């Protein structure tokens, strides 16, 4: 389970992400996120040998790189705009608060 409480511009976004069962056939995990507005997203998650996570579904994907020590994380988001080409959407950076949240 991963809790996120972030600012996207002027908007506060609160999300709970649940990473579930591992599928040994393709090496992915089921993932679902729920935000404070009641929306949810279903994706597949995969982690590579360097510890870089990729979350993807049919229309969006992100690559998450966790910094050394686990205090920072960078995310690059892409979306499928025309049904065939992935386009850069946004970059996010995260910093763990001093209280460990």
Short mmCIF file of C-alpha atoms in Angstrom, two decimals:
data_model
loop_
_atom_site.label_atom_id
_atom_site.label_comp_id
_atom_site.label_asym_id
_atom_site.label_seq_id
_atom_site.Cartn_x
_atom_site.Cartn_y
_atom_site.Cartn_z
CA UNK A 1 0.00 0.00 0.00
CA UNK A 2 1.25 3.46 -0.92
CA UNK A 3 -0.27 6.72 0.30
CA UNK A 4 0.37 9.90 -1.70
CA UNK A 5 -0.57 13.43 -0.70
CA UNK A 6 0.81 15.76 -3.37
CA UNK A 7 0.34 19.17 -4.93
CA UNK A 8 -0.13 19.26 -8.70
CA UNK A 9 0.13 22.95 -9.42
CA UNK A 10 -2.41 24.46 -7.03
CA UNK A 11 -4.44 21.23 -6.64
CA UNK A 12 -4.00 18.87 -3.72
CA UNK A 13 -4.29 15.22 -4.72
CA UNK A 14 -4.62 12.43 -2.18
CA UNK A 15 -4.33 8.84 -3.40
CA UNK A 16 -4.06 5.34 -1.99
CA UNK A 17 -2.39 2.84 -4.30
CA UNK A 18 -2.63 -0.89 -3.76
CA UNK A 19 -0.20 -3.27 -5.41
CA UNK A 20 -1.60 -6.78 -5.48
CA UNK A 21 -0.89 -10.24 -6.81
CA UNK A 22 2.18 -11.04 -8.88
CA UNK A 23 1.66 -12.68 -12.29
CA UNK A 24 4.72 -14.88 -12.87
CA UNK A 25 3.84 -15.27 -16.56
CA UNK A 26 4.67 -11.63 -17.37
CA UNK A 27 6.34 -10.50 -14.13
CA UNK A 28 3.73 -7.83 -13.38
CA UNK A 29 1.60 -6.94 -10.38
CA UNK A 30 -2.03 -5.85 -10.33
CA UNK A 31 -2.32 -2.23 -9.18
CA UNK A 32 -5.28 -0.03 -8.40
CA UNK A 33 -5.28 3.56 -7.16
CA UNK A 34 -8.13 5.43 -5.48
CA UNK A 35 -8.22 9.22 -5.09
CA UNK A 36 -10.07 11.40 -2.60
CA UNK A 37 -12.61 12.38 -5.29
CA UNK A 38 -13.77 8.79 -5.76
CA UNK A 39 -11.96 8.09 -9.03
CA UNK A 40 -9.92 4.93 -9.47
CA UNK A 41 -7.41 3.59 -11.98
CA UNK A 42 -6.37 0.02 -12.71
CA UNK A 43 -2.87 -0.66 -14.02
CA UNK A 44 -0.17 -3.33 -14.22
CA UNK A 45 3.10 -2.68 -12.36
CA UNK A 46 6.56 -4.07 -13.00
CA UNK A 47 9.91 -3.49 -11.32
CA UNK A 48 13.20 -3.97 -13.17
CA UNK A 49 16.57 -5.18 -11.89
CA UNK A 50 17.55 -1.57 -11.01
CA UNK A 51 14.45 -1.06 -8.87
CA UNK A 52 12.71 1.18 -11.41
CA UNK A 53 8.93 0.73 -11.38
CA UNK A 54 6.69 1.01 -14.44
CA UNK A 55 2.91 1.34 -14.08
CA UNK A 56 0.79 1.16 -17.23
CA UNK A 57 -2.67 0.62 -18.64
CA UNK A 58 -4.14 1.14 -22.11
CA UNK A 59 -3.85 4.95 -22.07
CA UNK A 60 -1.30 6.09 -19.46
CA UNK A 61 2.03 4.93 -18.10
CA UNK A 62 4.63 6.15 -15.66
CA UNK A 63 8.17 5.28 -14.75
CA UNK A 64 9.10 5.76 -11.09
CA UNK A 65 12.72 6.00 -10.01
CA UNK A 66 13.35 5.90 -6.27
CA UNK A 67 16.40 7.81 -5.10
CA UNK A 68 19.14 6.34 -2.96
CA UNK A 69 17.97 6.11 0.63
CA UNK A 70 14.31 6.14 -0.40
CA UNK A 71 13.75 9.80 0.51
CA UNK A 72 13.05 11.00 -3.05
CA UNK A 73 11.23 9.66 -6.08
CA UNK A 74 10.93 10.93 -9.66
CA UNK A 75 8.04 10.07 -11.98
CA UNK A 76 7.74 10.55 -15.74
CA UNK A 77 4.17 10.25 -17.02
CA UNK A 78 3.11 9.59 -20.60
CA UNK A 79 -0.30 9.24 -22.21
CA UNK A 80 -1.57 7.74 -25.42
CA UNK A 81 -3.15 10.71 -27.21
CA UNK A 82 -3.97 9.39 -30.67
CA UNK A 83 -4.20 5.67 -29.96
CA UNK A 84 -0.71 4.87 -31.27
CA UNK A 85 1.91 7.36 -30.01
CA UNK A 86 2.98 7.81 -26.39
CA UNK A 87 3.40 11.53 -25.57
CA UNK A 88 5.11 13.11 -22.58
CA UNK A 89 2.47 14.26 -20.11
CA UNK A 90 4.22 15.44 -16.95
CA UNK A 91 7.19 14.95 -14.65
CA UNK A 92 6.77 14.80 -10.89
CA UNK A 93 9.20 14.69 -8.01
CA UNK A 94 8.40 13.49 -4.51
CA UNK A 95 10.18 14.02 -1.20
CA UNK A 96 9.41 12.07 1.96
CA UNK A 97 8.39 14.34 4.85
CA UNK A 98 10.66 14.33 7.93
CA UNK A 99 8.03 12.53 10.03
CA UNK A 100 8.36 9.48 7.74
CA UNK A 101 5.09 9.86 5.83
#
